[in-house]
JSON list of C-alpha atoms in Angstrom, two decimals:
[
{"chain": "M", "resi": 208, "resn": "UNK", "atom": "CA", "xyz": [-9.75, -135.88, -84.20]},
{"chain": "M", "resi": 209, "resn": "UNK", "atom": "CA", "xyz": [-7.00, -137.72, -82.29]},
{"chain": "M", "resi": 210, "resn": "UNK", "atom": "CA", "xyz": [-9.45, -140.33, -80.95]},
{"chain": "M", "resi": 211, "resn": "UNK", "atom": "CA", "xyz": [-11.06, -140.95, -84.15]},
{"chain": "M", "resi": 212, "resn": "UNK", "atom": "CA", "xyz": [-7.46, -141.66, -85.91]},
{"chain": "M", "resi": 213, "resn": "UNK", "atom": "CA", "xyz": [-6.38, -143.77, -82.98]},
{"chain": "M", "resi": 214, "resn": "UNK", "atom": "CA", "xyz": [-9.64, -145.98, -83.43]},
{"chain": "M", "resi": 215, "resn": "UNK", "atom": "CA", "xyz": [-9.10, -146.17, -87.28]},
{"chain": "M", "resi": 216, "resn": "UNK", "atom": "CA", "xyz": [-4.97, -146.79, -87.17]},
{"chain": "M", "resi": 217, "resn": "UNK", "atom": "CA", "xyz": [-4.72, -148.60, -84.24]},
{"chain": "M", "resi": 218, "resn": "UNK", "atom": "CA", "xyz": [-7.95, -150.69, -83.61]},
{"chain": "M", "resi": 219, "resn": "UNK", "atom": "CA", "xyz": [-8.77, -151.14, -87.37]},
{"chain": "M", "resi": 220, "resn": "UNK", "atom": "CA", "xyz": [-12.19, -149.63, -86.95]},
{"chain": "M", "resi": 221, "resn": "UNK", "atom": "CA", "xyz": [-13.96, -148.51, -90.07]},
{"chain": "M", "resi": 222, "resn": "UNK", "atom": "CA", "xyz": [-13.92, -144.63, -90.27]},
{"chain": "M", "resi": 223, "resn": "UNK", "atom": "CA", "xyz": [-17.60, -144.61, -91.25]},
{"chain": "M", "resi": 224, "resn": "UNK", "atom": "CA", "xyz": [-18.26, -146.21, -87.79]},
{"chain": "M", "resi": 225, "resn": "UNK", "atom": "CA", "xyz": [-16.32, -143.74, -85.81]},
{"chain": "M", "resi": 226, "resn": "UNK", "atom": "CA", "xyz": [-18.16, -140.89, -83.85]},
{"chain": "M", "resi": 227, "resn": "UNK", "atom": "CA", "xyz": [-16.49, -138.60, -81.24]},
{"chain": "M", "resi": 228, "resn": "UNK", "atom": "CA", "xyz": [-18.61, -137.28, -78.32]},
{"chain": "M", "resi": 229, "resn": "UNK", "atom": "CA", "xyz": [-16.50, -134.74, -76.29]},
{"chain": "M", "resi": 230, "resn": "UNK", "atom": "CA", "xyz": [-17.06, -133.60, -72.80]},
{"chain": "M", "resi": 231, "resn": "UNK", "atom": "CA", "xyz": [-19.25, -130.42, -72.43]},
{"chain": "M", "resi": 232, "resn": "UNK", "atom": "CA", "xyz": [-19.39, -127.26, -70.36]},
{"chain": "M", "resi": 233, "resn": "UNK", "atom": "CA", "xyz": [-22.30, -125.58, -68.78]},
{"chain": "M", "resi": 234, "resn": "UNK", "atom": "CA", "xyz": [-22.71, -122.13, -70.55]},
{"chain": "M", "resi": 235, "resn": "UNK", "atom": "CA", "xyz": [-24.97, -120.84, -68.06]},
{"chain": "M", "resi": 236, "resn": "UNK", "atom": "CA", "xyz": [-22.64, -121.20, -65.26]},
{"chain": "M", "resi": 237, "resn": "UNK", "atom": "CA", "xyz": [-19.80, -120.37, -67.11]},
{"chain": "M", "resi": 238, "resn": "UNK", "atom": "CA", "xyz": [-20.33, -117.19, -69.04]},
{"chain": "M", "resi": 239, "resn": "UNK", "atom": "CA", "xyz": [-18.45, -113.54, -69.67]},
{"chain": "M", "resi": 240, "resn": "UNK", "atom": "CA", "xyz": [-18.70, -110.92, -67.23]},
{"chain": "M", "resi": 241, "resn": "UNK", "atom": "CA", "xyz": [-17.47, -107.28, -67.76]},
{"chain": "M", "resi": 242, "resn": "UNK", "atom": "CA", "xyz": [-13.97, -106.64, -66.27]},
{"chain": "M", "resi": 243, "resn": "UNK", "atom": "CA", "xyz": [-14.96, -105.32, -62.83]},
{"chain": "M", "resi": 244, "resn": "UNK", "atom": "CA", "xyz": [-12.51, -103.41, -60.71]},
{"chain": "M", "resi": 245, "resn": "UNK", "atom": "CA", "xyz": [-14.08, -104.80, -57.28]},
{"chain": "M", "resi": 246, "resn": "UNK", "atom": "CA", "xyz": [-13.88, -108.35, -58.21]},
{"chain": "M", "resi": 247, "resn": "UNK", "atom": "CA", "xyz": [-10.38, -107.89, -59.55]},
{"chain": "M", "resi": 248, "resn": "UNK", "atom": "CA", "xyz": [-9.50, -106.49, -56.16]},
{"chain": "M", "resi": 249, "resn": "UNK", "atom": "CA", "xyz": [-10.96, -109.32, -54.23]},
{"chain": "M", "resi": 250, "resn": "UNK", "atom": "CA", "xyz": [-8.83, -111.54, -56.24]},
{"chain": "M", "resi": 251, "resn": "UNK", "atom": "CA", "xyz": [-5.70, -109.36, -55.25]},
{"chain": "M", "resi": 252, "resn": "UNK", "atom": "CA", "xyz": [-5.25, -108.72, -58.94]},
{"chain": "M", "resi": 253, "resn": "UNK", "atom": "CA", "xyz": [-5.81, -105.09, -59.12]},
{"chain": "M", "resi": 254, "resn": "UNK", "atom": "CA", "xyz": [-5.46, -103.67, -62.68]},
{"chain": "M", "resi": 255, "resn": "UNK", "atom": "CA", "xyz": [-2.49, -106.10, -63.57]},
{"chain": "M", "resi": 256, "resn": "UNK", "atom": "CA", "xyz": [-2.46, -108.13, -66.71]},
{"chain": "M", "resi": 257, "resn": "UNK", "atom": "CA", "xyz": [-3.20, -111.76, -65.59]},
{"chain": "M", "resi": 258, "resn": "UNK", "atom": "CA", "xyz": [-2.45, -115.01, -67.07]},
{"chain": "M", "resi": 259, "resn": "UNK", "atom": "CA", "xyz": [-4.42, -117.81, -65.13]},
{"chain": "M", "resi": 260, "resn": "UNK", "atom": "CA", "xyz": [-4.01, -121.33, -65.22]},
{"chain": "M", "resi": 261, "resn": "UNK", "atom": "CA", "xyz": [-6.64, -123.95, -63.45]},
{"chain": "M", "resi": 262, "resn": "UNK", "atom": "CA", "xyz": [-5.46, -127.52, -63.01]},
{"chain": "M", "resi": 263, "resn": "UNK", "atom": "CA", "xyz": [-3.62, -129.95, -60.65]},
{"chain": "M", "resi": 264, "resn": "UNK", "atom": "CA", "xyz": [-0.10, -128.98, -59.99]},
{"chain": "M", "resi": 265, "resn": "UNK", "atom": "CA", "xyz": [1.64, -131.58, -61.63]},
{"chain": "M", "resi": 266, "resn": "UNK", "atom": "CA", "xyz": [4.67, -131.74, -64.36]},
{"chain": "M", "resi": 267, "resn": "UNK", "atom": "CA", "xyz": [2.61, -132.23, -67.43]},
{"chain": "M", "resi": 268, "resn": "UNK", "atom": "CA", "xyz": [0.32, -129.31, -67.03]},
{"chain": "M", "resi": 269, "resn": "UNK", "atom": "CA", "xyz": [3.39, -127.03, -67.48]},
{"chain": "M", "resi": 270, "resn": "UNK", "atom": "CA", "xyz": [3.08, -124.55, -64.79]},
{"chain": "M", "resi": 271, "resn": "UNK", "atom": "CA", "xyz": [7.01, -124.71, -64.49]},
{"chain": "M", "resi": 272, "resn": "UNK", "atom": "CA", "xyz": [7.27, -123.27, -68.04]},
{"chain": "M", "resi": 273, "resn": "UNK", "atom": "CA", "xyz": [5.06, -120.46, -67.62]},
{"chain": "M", "resi": 274, "resn": "UNK", "atom": "CA", "xyz": [7.10, -119.49, -64.50]},
{"chain": "M", "resi": 275, "resn": "UNK", "atom": "CA", "xyz": [10.19, -119.68, -66.65]},
{"chain": "M", "resi": 276, "resn": "UNK", "atom": "CA", "xyz": [8.85, -117.48, -69.36]},
{"chain": "M", "resi": 277, "resn": "UNK", "atom": "CA", "xyz": [7.84, -114.67, -66.75]},
{"chain": "M", "resi": 278, "resn": "UNK", "atom": "CA", "xyz": [11.33, -113.21, -66.77]},
{"chain": "M", "resi": 279, "resn": "UNK", "atom": "CA", "xyz": [10.71, -112.36, -70.64]},
{"chain": "M", "resi": 280, "resn": "UNK", "atom": "CA", "xyz": [7.03, -111.37, -70.41]},
{"chain": "M", "resi": 281, "resn": "UNK", "atom": "CA", "xyz": [8.25, -108.93, -67.44]},
{"chain": "M", "resi": 282, "resn": "UNK", "atom": "CA", "xyz": [10.83, -107.01, -69.81]},
{"chain": "M", "resi": 283, "resn": "UNK", "atom": "CA", "xyz": [7.43, -105.76, -71.70]},
{"chain": "M", "resi": 284, "resn": "UNK", "atom": "CA", "xyz": [4.78, -105.94, -69.10]},
{"chain": "M", "resi": 285, "resn": "UNK", "atom": "CA", "xyz": [6.57, -105.43, -65.74]},
{"chain": "M", "resi": 286, "resn": "UNK", "atom": "CA", "xyz": [3.45, -105.84, -63.78]},
{"chain": "M", "resi": 287, "resn": "UNK", "atom": "CA", "xyz": [2.11, -109.08, -65.00]},
{"chain": "M", "resi": 288, "resn": "UNK", "atom": "CA", "xyz": [0.83, -111.65, -62.81]},
{"chain": "M", "resi": 289, "resn": "UNK", "atom": "CA", "xyz": [0.72, -115.36, -63.36]},
{"chain": "M", "resi": 290, "resn": "UNK", "atom": "CA", "xyz": [-2.51, -116.65, -61.27]},
{"chain": "M", "resi": 291, "resn": "UNK", "atom": "CA", "xyz": [-2.37, -120.37, -60.40]},
{"chain": "M", "resi": 292, "resn": "UNK", "atom": "CA", "xyz": [-5.40, -122.20, -59.26]},
{"chain": "M", "resi": 293, "resn": "UNK", "atom": "CA", "xyz": [-5.28, -125.98, -58.16]},
{"chain": "M", "resi": 294, "resn": "UNK", "atom": "CA", "xyz": [-3.27, -127.89, -55.58]},
{"chain": "M", "resi": 295, "resn": "UNK", "atom": "CA", "xyz": [-0.88, -130.75, -56.11]},
{"chain": "M", "resi": 296, "resn": "UNK", "atom": "CA", "xyz": [2.46, -132.20, -55.39]},
{"chain": "M", "resi": 297, "resn": "UNK", "atom": "CA", "xyz": [4.50, -129.74, -57.36]},
{"chain": "M", "resi": 298, "resn": "UNK", "atom": "CA", "xyz": [3.60, -126.66, -55.46]},
{"chain": "M", "resi": 299, "resn": "UNK", "atom": "CA", "xyz": [6.86, -126.31, -53.30]},
{"chain": "M", "resi": 300, "resn": "UNK", "atom": "CA", "xyz": [8.92, -126.97, -56.14]},
{"chain": "M", "resi": 301, "resn": "UNK", "atom": "CA", "xyz": [7.17, -124.24, -58.38]},
{"chain": "M", "resi": 302, "resn": "UNK", "atom": "CA", "xyz": [7.29, -121.91, -55.26]},
{"chain": "M", "resi": 303, "resn": "UNK", "atom": "CA", "xyz": [11.21, -122.56, -55.27]},
{"chain": "M", "resi": 304, "resn": "UNK", "atom": "CA", "xyz": [11.40, -121.97, -59.06]},
{"chain": "M", "resi": 305, "resn": "UNK", "atom": "CA", "xyz": [9.70, -118.67, -58.82]},
{"chain": "M", "resi": 306, "resn": "UNK", "atom": "CA", "xyz": [11.81, -117.61, -55.91]},
{"chain": "M", "resi": 307, "resn": "UNK", "atom": "CA", "xyz": [14.90, -118.64, -57.83]},
{"chain": "M", "resi": 308, "resn": "UNK", "atom": "CA", "xyz": [13.99, -116.69, -60.79]},
{"chain": "M", "resi": 309, "resn": "UNK", "atom": "CA", "xyz": [13.12, -113.75, -58.81]},
{"chain": "M", "resi": 310, "resn": "UNK", "atom": "CA", "xyz": [9.58, -113.84, -59.82]},
{"chain": "M", "resi": 311, "resn": "UNK", "atom": "CA", "xyz": [7.72, -114.58, -56.66]},
{"chain": "M", "resi": 312, "resn": "UNK", "atom": "CA", "xyz": [5.90, -111.44, -56.52]},
{"chain": "M", "resi": 313, "resn": "UNK", "atom": "CA", "xyz": [4.40, -112.33, -59.93]},
{"chain": "M", "resi": 314, "resn": "UNK", "atom": "CA", "xyz": [3.01, -115.70, -59.18]},
{"chain": "M", "resi": 315, "resn": "UNK", "atom": "CA", "xyz": [0.01, -116.04, -57.02]},
{"chain": "M", "resi": 316, "resn": "UNK", "atom": "CA", "xyz": [-0.76, -119.72, -55.74]},
{"chain": "M", "resi": 317, "resn": "UNK", "atom": "CA", "xyz": [-4.56, -119.54, -55.01]},
{"chain": "M", "resi": 318, "resn": "UNK", "atom": "CA", "xyz": [-5.15, -123.28, -54.07]},
{"chain": "M", "resi": 319, "resn": "UNK", "atom": "CA", "xyz": [-8.56, -125.10, -54.29]},
{"chain": "M", "resi": 320, "resn": "UNK", "atom": "CA", "xyz": [-11.28, -122.36, -55.24]},
{"chain": "M", "resi": 321, "resn": "UNK", "atom": "CA", "xyz": [-14.91, -122.67, -54.39]},
{"chain": "M", "resi": 322, "resn": "UNK", "atom": "CA", "xyz": [-17.00, -123.06, -57.47]},
{"chain": "M", "resi": 323, "resn": "UNK", "atom": "CA", "xyz": [-17.90, -119.31, -57.70]},
{"chain": "M", "resi": 324, "resn": "UNK", "atom": "CA", "xyz": [-14.23, -118.03, -57.35]},
{"chain": "M", "resi": 325, "resn": "UNK", "atom": "CA", "xyz": [-13.27, -120.33, -60.09]},
{"chain": "M", "resi": 326, "resn": "UNK", "atom": "CA", "xyz": [-15.77, -118.69, -62.44]},
{"chain": "M", "resi": 327, "resn": "UNK", "atom": "CA", "xyz": [-14.66, -115.33, -61.31]},
{"chain": "M", "resi": 328, "resn": "UNK", "atom": "CA", "xyz": [-11.10, -116.12, -62.04]},
{"chain": "M", "resi": 329, "resn": "UNK", "atom": "CA", "xyz": [-12.09, -117.14, -65.66]},
{"chain": "M", "resi": 330, "resn": "UNK", "atom": "CA", "xyz": [-14.21, -114.11, -66.35]},
{"chain": "M", "resi": 331, "resn": "UNK", "atom": "CA", "xyz": [-11.65, -111.57, -64.77]},
{"chain": "M", "resi": 332, "resn": "UNK", "atom": "CA", "xyz": [-8.26, -113.12, -66.07]},
{"chain": "M", "resi": 333, "resn": "UNK", "atom": "CA", "xyz": [-6.66, -111.66, -69.46]},
{"chain": "M", "resi": 334, "resn": "UNK", "atom": "CA", "xyz": [-5.38, -114.78, -70.83]},
{"chain": "M", "resi": 335, "resn": "UNK", "atom": "CA", "xyz": [-6.13, -118.46, -69.75]},
{"chain": "M", "resi": 336, "resn": "UNK", "atom": "CA", "xyz": [-2.87, -120.70, -70.45]},
{"chain": "M", "resi": 337, "resn": "UNK", "atom": "CA", "xyz": [-2.48, -124.56, -70.22]},
{"chain": "M", "resi": 338, "resn": "UNK", "atom": "CA", "xyz": [1.03, -124.99, -71.13]},
{"chain": "M", "resi": 339, "resn": "UNK", "atom": "CA", "xyz": [0.98, -128.53, -71.31]},
{"chain": "M", "resi": 340, "resn": "UNK", "atom": "CA", "xyz": [3.55, -130.91, -72.51]},
{"chain": "M", "resi": 341, "resn": "UNK", "atom": "CA", "xyz": [4.17, -134.71, -72.40]},
{"chain": "M", "resi": 342, "resn": "UNK", "atom": "CA", "xyz": [6.12, -135.94, -69.40]},
{"chain": "M", "resi": 343, "resn": "UNK", "atom": "CA", "xyz": [7.02, -139.77, -69.10]},
{"chain": "M", "resi": 344, "resn": "UNK", "atom": "CA", "xyz": [4.12, -140.47, -71.87]},
{"chain": "M", "resi": 345, "resn": "UNK", "atom": "CA", "xyz": [1.65, -138.50, -69.40]},
{"chain": "M", "resi": 346, "resn": "UNK", "atom": "CA", "xyz": [-0.42, -136.33, -71.80]},
{"chain": "M", "resi": 347, "resn": "UNK", "atom": "CA", "xyz": [-3.28, -134.00, -71.56]},
{"chain": "M", "resi": 348, "resn": "UNK", "atom": "CA", "xyz": [-6.18, -136.08, -72.87]},
{"chain": "M", "resi": 349, "resn": "UNK", "atom": "CA", "xyz": [-8.79, -133.15, -73.53]},
{"chain": "M", "resi": 350, "resn": "UNK", "atom": "CA", "xyz": [-8.50, -130.10, -71.46]},
{"chain": "M", "resi": 351, "resn": "UNK", "atom": "CA", "xyz": [-11.81, -128.93, -70.11]},
{"chain": "M", "resi": 352, "resn": "UNK", "atom": "CA", "xyz": [-10.52, -125.89, -68.43]},
{"chain": "M", "resi": 353, "resn": "UNK", "atom": "CA", "xyz": [-9.98, -124.71, -72.08]},
{"chain": "M", "resi": 354, "resn": "UNK", "atom": "CA", "xyz": [-13.66, -124.90, -72.62]},
{"chain": "M", "resi": 355, "resn": "UNK", "atom": "CA", "xyz": [-14.67, -123.33, -69.25]},
{"chain": "M", "resi": 356, "resn": "UNK", "atom": "CA", "xyz": [-12.30, -120.35, -70.04]},
{"chain": "M", "resi": 357, "resn": "UNK", "atom": "CA", "xyz": [-13.51, -119.90, -73.56]},
{"chain": "M", "resi": 358, "resn": "UNK", "atom": "CA", "xyz": [-17.30, -120.09, -72.47]},
{"chain": "M", "resi": 359, "resn": "UNK", "atom": "CA", "xyz": [-16.32, -117.20, -70.07]},
{"chain": "M", "resi": 360, "resn": "UNK", "atom": "CA", "xyz": [-15.11, -115.24, -73.23]},
{"chain": "M", "resi": 361, "resn": "UNK", "atom": "CA", "xyz": [-11.21, -115.44, -72.47]},
{"chain": "M", "resi": 362, "resn": "UNK", "atom": "CA", "xyz": [-8.61, -116.25, -75.34]},
{"chain": "M", "resi": 363, "resn": "UNK", "atom": "CA", "xyz": [-6.76, -119.57, -74.68]},
{"chain": "M", "resi": 364, "resn": "UNK", "atom": "CA", "xyz": [-3.08, -120.84, -74.97]},
{"chain": "M", "resi": 365, "resn": "UNK", "atom": "CA", "xyz": [-2.47, -124.68, -74.92]},
{"chain": "M", "resi": 366, "resn": "UNK", "atom": "CA", "xyz": [0.35, -126.90, -75.40]},
{"chain": "M", "resi": 367, "resn": "UNK", "atom": "CA", "xyz": [1.10, -128.98, -78.34]},
{"chain": "M", "resi": 368, "resn": "UNK", "atom": "CA", "xyz": [0.40, -132.28, -76.47]},
{"chain": "M", "resi": 369, "resn": "UNK", "atom": "CA", "xyz": [-2.65, -134.62, -76.22]},
{"chain": "M", "resi": 370, "resn": "UNK", "atom": "CA", "xyz": [-6.16, -133.42, -77.27]},
{"chain": "M", "resi": 371, "resn": "UNK", "atom": "CA", "xyz": [-5.89, -129.82, -76.36]},
{"chain": "M", "resi": 372, "resn": "UNK", "atom": "CA", "xyz": [-6.22, -128.47, -79.87]},
{"chain": "M", "resi": 373, "resn": "UNK", "atom": "CA", "xyz": [-9.84, -130.40, -80.11]},
{"chain": "M", "resi": 374, "resn": "UNK", "atom": "CA", "xyz": [-10.88, -127.90, -77.29]},
{"chain": "M", "resi": 375, "resn": "UNK", "atom": "CA", "xyz": [-9.90, -124.76, -79.26]},
{"chain": "M", "resi": 376, "resn": "UNK", "atom": "CA", "xyz": [-10.12, -123.14, -82.57]},
{"chain": "M", "resi": 377, "resn": "UNK", "atom": "CA", "xyz": [-6.28, -122.71, -82.96]},
{"chain": "M", "resi": 378, "resn": "UNK", "atom": "CA", "xyz": [-5.38, -119.28, -84.31]},
{"chain": "M", "resi": 379, "resn": "UNK", "atom": "CA", "xyz": [-9.15, -117.99, -83.84]},
{"chain": "M", "resi": 380, "resn": "UNK", "atom": "CA", "xyz": [-10.03, -118.51, -80.29]},
{"chain": "M", "resi": 381, "resn": "UNK", "atom": "CA", "xyz": [-6.42, -118.99, -78.87]},
{"chain": "M", "resi": 382, "resn": "UNK", "atom": "CA", "xyz": [-2.88, -120.46, -79.77]},
{"chain": "M", "resi": 383, "resn": "UNK", "atom": "CA", "xyz": [-1.32, -124.02, -79.71]},
{"chain": "M", "resi": 384, "resn": "UNK", "atom": "CA", "xyz": [2.34, -123.75, -78.77]},
{"chain": "M", "resi": 385, "resn": "UNK", "atom": "CA", "xyz": [5.34, -125.96, -78.00]},
{"chain": "M", "resi": 386, "resn": "UNK", "atom": "CA", "xyz": [5.72, -125.55, -74.39]},
{"chain": "M", "resi": 387, "resn": "UNK", "atom": "CA", "xyz": [8.56, -127.84, -74.00]},
{"chain": "M", "resi": 388, "resn": "UNK", "atom": "CA", "xyz": [10.47, -124.60, -73.70]},
{"chain": "M", "resi": 389, "resn": "UNK", "atom": "CA", "xyz": [9.62, -121.20, -72.25]},
{"chain": "M", "resi": 390, "resn": "UNK", "atom": "CA", "xyz": [10.57, -118.91, -75.48]},
{"chain": "M", "resi": 391, "resn": "UNK", "atom": "CA", "xyz": [7.69, -119.54, -77.59]},
{"chain": "M", "resi": 392, "resn": "UNK", "atom": "CA", "xyz": [5.29, -119.57, -74.66]},
{"chain": "M", "resi": 393, "resn": "UNK", "atom": "CA", "xyz": [6.54, -115.98, -73.69]},
{"chain": "M", "resi": 394, "resn": "UNK", "atom": "CA", "xyz": [6.34, -114.49, -76.91]},
{"chain": "M", "resi": 395, "resn": "UNK", "atom": "CA", "xyz": [2.72, -115.52, -77.64]},
{"chain": "M", "resi": 396, "resn": "UNK", "atom": "CA", "xyz": [1.50, -114.41, -74.02]},
{"chain": "M", "resi": 397, "resn": "UNK", "atom": "CA", "xyz": [3.24, -111.05, -74.33]},
{"chain": "M", "resi": 398, "resn": "UNK", "atom": "CA", "xyz": [1.86, -110.41, -77.57]},
{"chain": "M", "resi": 399, "resn": "UNK", "atom": "CA", "xyz": [-1.68, -111.38, -76.23]},
{"chain": "M", "resi": 400, "resn": "UNK", "atom": "CA", "xyz": [-1.36, -109.45, -73.13]},
{"chain": "M", "resi": 401, "resn": "UNK", "atom": "CA", "xyz": [-0.25, -106.22, -74.76]},
{"chain": "M", "resi": 402, "resn": "UNK", "atom": "CA", "xyz": [-3.22, -106.35, -77.19]},
{"chain": "M", "resi": 403, "resn": "UNK", "atom": "CA", "xyz": [-6.43, -106.47, -74.93]},
{"chain": "M", "resi": 404, "resn": "UNK", "atom": "CA", "xyz": [-8.84, -105.65, -77.90]},
{"chain": "M", "resi": 405, "resn": "UNK", "atom": "CA", "xyz": [-7.54, -108.77, -79.63]},
{"chain": "M", "resi": 406, "resn": "UNK", "atom": "CA", "xyz": [-7.93, -110.67, -76.50]},
{"chain": "M", "resi": 407, "resn": "UNK", "atom": "CA", "xyz": [-11.69, -109.67, -76.42]},
{"chain": "M", "resi": 408, "resn": "UNK", "atom": "CA", "xyz": [-12.28, -110.41, -79.86]},
{"chain": "M", "resi": 409, "resn": "UNK", "atom": "CA", "xyz": [-10.79, -114.00, -79.43]},
{"chain": "M", "resi": 410, "resn": "UNK", "atom": "CA", "xyz": [-12.59, -114.51, -76.27]},
{"chain": "M", "resi": 411, "resn": "UNK", "atom": "CA", "xyz": [-16.06, -113.60, -77.97]},
{"chain": "M", "resi": 412, "resn": "UNK", "atom": "CA", "xyz": [-15.21, -116.10, -80.81]},
{"chain": "M", "resi": 413, "resn": "UNK", "atom": "CA", "xyz": [-14.43, -118.43, -78.19]},
{"chain": "M", "resi": 414, "resn": "UNK", "atom": "CA", "xyz": [-17.69, -118.12, -76.52]},
{"chain": "M", "resi": 415, "resn": "UNK", "atom": "CA", "xyz": [-19.81, -118.44, -79.67]},
{"chain": "M", "resi": 416, "resn": "UNK", "atom": "CA", "xyz": [-17.79, -121.59, -80.41]},
{"chain": "M", "resi": 417, "resn": "UNK", "atom": "CA", "xyz": [-18.25, -123.33, -77.17]},
{"chain": "M", "resi": 418, "resn": "UNK", "atom": "CA", "xyz": [-21.99, -122.31, -77.26]},
{"chain": "M", "resi": 419, "resn": "UNK", "atom": "CA", "xyz": [-22.37, -124.00, -80.51]},
{"chain": "M", "resi": 420, "resn": "UNK", "atom": "CA", "xyz": [-20.49, -126.94, -80.13]},
{"chain": "M", "resi": 421, "resn": "UNK", "atom": "CA", "xyz": [-19.82, -127.89, -76.39]},
{"chain": "M", "resi": 422, "resn": "UNK", "atom": "CA", "xyz": [-22.83, -126.48, -74.38]},
{"chain": "M", "resi": 423, "resn": "UNK", "atom": "CA", "xyz": [-24.32, -129.91, -72.64]},
{"chain": "M", "resi": 424, "resn": "UNK", "atom": "CA", "xyz": [-27.69, -129.29, -74.40]},
{"chain": "M", "resi": 425, "resn": "UNK", "atom": "CA", "xyz": [-26.08, -129.42, -77.72]},
{"chain": "M", "resi": 426, "resn": "UNK", "atom": "CA", "xyz": [-23.91, -132.52, -76.91]},
{"chain": "M", "resi": 427, "resn": "UNK", "atom": "CA", "xyz": [-27.31, -134.22, -75.54]},
{"chain": "M", "resi": 428, "resn": "UNK", "atom": "CA", "xyz": [-28.82, -133.76, -78.73]},
{"chain": "M", "resi": 429, "resn": "UNK", "atom": "CA", "xyz": [-25.88, -135.21, -80.72]},
{"chain": "M", "resi": 430, "resn": "UNK", "atom": "CA", "xyz": [-25.79, -138.12, -78.43]},
{"chain": "M", "resi": 431, "resn": "UNK", "atom": "CA", "xyz": [-29.54, -138.83, -79.01]},
{"chain": "M", "resi": 432, "resn": "UNK", "atom": "CA", "xyz": [-29.54, -138.53, -82.57]},
{"chain": "M", "resi": 433, "resn": "UNK", "atom": "CA", "xyz": [-26.55, -140.72, -82.64]},
{"chain": "M", "resi": 434, "resn": "UNK", "atom": "CA", "xyz": [-27.90, -143.44, -80.48]},
{"chain": "M", "resi": 435, "resn": "UNK", "atom": "CA", "xyz": [-31.26, -143.09, -82.25]},
{"chain": "M", "resi": 436, "resn": "UNK", "atom": "CA", "xyz": [-29.53, -143.74, -85.58]},
{"chain": "M", "resi": 437, "resn": "UNK", "atom": "CA", "xyz": [-27.69, -146.80, -84.28]},
{"chain": "M", "resi": 438, "resn": "UNK", "atom": "CA", "xyz": [-30.84, -148.28, -82.88]},
{"chain": "M", "resi": 439, "resn": "UNK", "atom": "CA", "xyz": [-32.73, -147.80, -86.28]},
{"chain": "M", "resi": 440, "resn": "UNK", "atom": "CA", "xyz": [-29.45, -149.29, -88.02]},
{"chain": "M", "resi": 441, "resn": "UNK", "atom": "CA", "xyz": [-29.67, -152.22, -85.86]},
{"chain": "M", "resi": 442, "resn": "UNK", "atom": "CA", "xyz": [-33.57, -152.90, -86.35]},
{"chain": "M", "resi": 443, "resn": "UNK", "atom": "CA", "xyz": [-33.05, -152.64, -90.08]},
{"chain": "M", "resi": 444, "resn": "UNK", "atom": "CA", "xyz": [-30.26, -155.06, -90.19]},
{"chain": "M", "resi": 445, "resn": "UNK", "atom": "CA", "xyz": [-32.21, -157.60, -87.94]}
]
């Protein structure tokens, strides 16, 4: 893990003393639902293949790179839609970029959602993407949205920056790609969107993985075991 390596290498903490407790997700709230025509109509998605990103509109999240990837994706999937959930300082520049590239009709800015709308977006999208990259030493620390998307049974794509690879099973529940340029992102997304059966398979594996490792009940048991063991060691040493 990146965190454990930092503790060992930078702070000289013995490996045996390092334990990483990740954030978790409520797998009862974030859960899969079958594709639903009515819900997709409410989201204004229809039967289009949809890539979803959830997160504040800031540069390191990489929304701009996915917009730049759209012309290539549209060559194969001319009805594809990029739905963006979140608000932030980059909205106007992202809208301008979409207009410049001629893909405005393929980019949806949803703004800040309600909790129920957020879950529906996760459940009904085809692929979830967090195309993050480092910008001025600003990185994505972990990627909670990746856990939420996988808990809803969706495959995920994330950038090679920060701790996103710890929030997924690379090549099994999704892919980690270089998002500093749009080409690889476009290629991976096109291949996934064109393979709905593979999306469903990866999404099911992601759901199982998150339930086993990141459900809050599982993490609470891990924390309790860790703290109990620490308390017992201290009592023995004293």
